[in-house]
Short mmCIF file of C-alpha atoms in Angstrom, two decimals:
data_model
loop_
_atom_site.label_atom_id
_atom_site.label_comp_id
_atom_site.label_asym_id
_atom_site.label_seq_id
_atom_site.Cartn_x
_atom_site.Cartn_y
_atom_site.Cartn_z
CA MET A 11 2.82 -5.90 -83.25
CA THR A 12 3.64 -8.94 -81.16
CA GLU A 13 6.92 -10.28 -79.86
CA SER A 14 8.33 -13.29 -81.65
CA VAL A 15 10.53 -16.00 -80.22
CA GLU A 16 13.56 -14.14 -81.59
CA GLY A 17 12.61 -11.06 -79.53
CA PHE A 18 11.61 -8.65 -82.29
CA LYS A 19 8.19 -7.38 -83.26
CA LYS A 20 6.33 -9.38 -85.91
CA TYR A 21 4.16 -7.65 -88.50
CA GLY A 22 2.78 -9.34 -91.58
CA PHE A 23 1.79 -7.90 -94.92
CA LEU A 24 -0.84 -9.87 -96.82
CA SER A 25 -0.28 -9.54 -100.57
CA TYR A 26 -3.06 -10.70 -102.88
CA PHE A 27 -4.88 -9.86 -106.09
CA SER A 28 -8.17 -8.03 -105.50
CA GLU A 29 -10.26 -10.72 -107.23
CA ASP A 30 -8.91 -13.22 -104.68
CA CYS A 31 -10.25 -11.16 -101.77
CA ILE A 32 -12.62 -13.85 -100.44
CA PHE A 33 -9.73 -16.29 -99.99
CA ALA A 34 -7.48 -13.48 -98.67
CA GLU A 35 -10.07 -12.36 -96.10
CA LYS A 36 -10.52 -15.93 -94.85
CA LEU A 37 -6.75 -16.27 -94.44
CA ALA A 38 -6.53 -12.88 -92.70
CA SER A 39 -9.38 -13.83 -90.35
CA ASP A 40 -7.71 -17.14 -89.52
CA LEU A 41 -4.39 -15.40 -88.77
CA LYS A 42 -6.17 -12.79 -86.66
CA LYS A 43 -7.54 -15.59 -84.44
CA TYR A 44 -3.90 -16.34 -83.54
CA HIS A 45 -3.26 -12.64 -82.78
CA PHE A 46 -0.86 -12.30 -85.70
CA PRO A 47 -0.65 -8.57 -86.47
CA MET A 48 -0.76 -7.78 -90.15
CA PHE A 49 -1.69 -5.34 -92.83
CA PHE A 50 -4.70 -6.50 -94.81
CA ALA A 51 -5.65 -3.71 -97.22
CA GLN A 52 -9.37 -4.40 -97.06
CA TRP A 53 -9.33 -3.73 -93.30
CA GLU A 54 -6.70 -1.01 -93.16
CA ILE A 55 -7.40 1.33 -96.07
CA LYS A 56 -10.34 3.65 -95.45
CA VAL A 57 -12.14 6.08 -97.77
CA GLY A 58 -9.95 9.15 -98.23
CA ASP A 59 -6.71 7.38 -97.27
CA SER A 60 -3.76 7.49 -99.62
CA ILE A 61 -3.51 3.91 -100.86
CA ILE A 62 0.16 4.29 -101.80
CA GLU A 63 1.04 5.85 -98.44
CA LYS A 64 -0.75 3.14 -96.44
CA ILE A 65 0.83 0.32 -98.45
CA ASN A 66 4.32 1.84 -98.32
CA SER A 67 4.07 2.34 -94.56
CA ALA A 68 2.99 -1.26 -94.04
CA LEU A 69 5.73 -2.57 -96.35
CA ASP A 70 8.30 -0.60 -94.33
CA GLN A 71 7.06 -2.21 -91.08
CA MET A 72 6.63 -5.78 -92.28
CA THR A 73 8.66 -8.67 -90.98
CA ASP A 74 6.64 -11.28 -92.88
CA LEU A 75 5.34 -11.05 -96.43
CA ILE A 76 2.43 -13.43 -96.87
CA ILE A 77 1.82 -13.71 -100.59
CA ILE A 78 -1.22 -15.49 -101.99
CA LEU A 79 -0.30 -17.24 -105.22
CA SER A 80 -3.06 -17.58 -107.78
CA LYS A 81 -3.42 -17.35 -111.55
CA ASN A 82 -4.43 -13.72 -110.99
CA SER A 83 -1.75 -12.71 -108.50
CA VAL A 84 1.21 -13.96 -110.54
CA LYS A 85 0.17 -11.53 -113.30
CA SER A 86 -0.49 -8.59 -110.97
CA ASP A 87 1.84 -5.58 -111.03
CA TRP A 88 0.85 -4.69 -107.43
CA VAL A 89 1.65 -8.15 -106.10
CA ARG A 90 4.92 -8.17 -108.03
CA LYS A 91 5.87 -4.78 -106.52
CA GLU A 92 5.02 -5.98 -103.01
CA LEU A 93 7.15 -9.09 -103.53
CA SER A 94 9.99 -6.94 -104.86
CA SER A 95 9.78 -4.78 -101.74
CA GLY A 96 10.13 -7.87 -99.55
CA LEU A 97 13.05 -9.17 -101.59
CA MET A 98 14.81 -5.79 -101.45
CA LYS A 99 14.46 -5.70 -97.66
CA LYS A 100 15.92 -9.20 -97.51
CA LEU A 101 18.83 -8.18 -99.77
CA ASP A 102 19.44 -5.16 -97.50
CA GLY A 103 20.02 -7.60 -94.66
CA GLU A 104 16.70 -7.14 -92.89
CA HIS A 105 15.12 -10.17 -91.29
CA ILE A 106 12.05 -10.84 -93.38
CA SER A 107 10.20 -14.05 -94.10
CA ILE A 108 8.45 -14.52 -97.42
CA LEU A 109 5.58 -16.93 -96.91
CA PRO A 110 3.86 -18.13 -100.10
CA VAL A 111 0.31 -19.46 -99.82
CA LEU A 112 -0.76 -21.46 -102.83
CA MET A 113 -4.42 -20.73 -103.54
CA GLU A 114 -4.40 -22.64 -106.85
CA GLU A 115 -1.95 -24.07 -109.35
CA CYS A 116 -0.39 -21.20 -111.24
#
């Protein structure tokens, strides 16, 4: 994680629908160029890992929820749950930014 201007560690969570993975990987690669630490499932989850455990751990650490909005993602239960997690953290008083990225009109 990197230090932000506010003095706390930044850690992003990239939320996307699996069929939008080409767009998501391009965005993740672009953010990586700027040394923005984040959880991108395609890079972080390995064969044999518990998907739920990895995602929950990353959601617990996140300071920024980057959510890719597409026709697919707005219908996705996974994306909805990840957004709910970010909103709950915000309601609990945690400093979290929710950053929507519009991939297409939806």
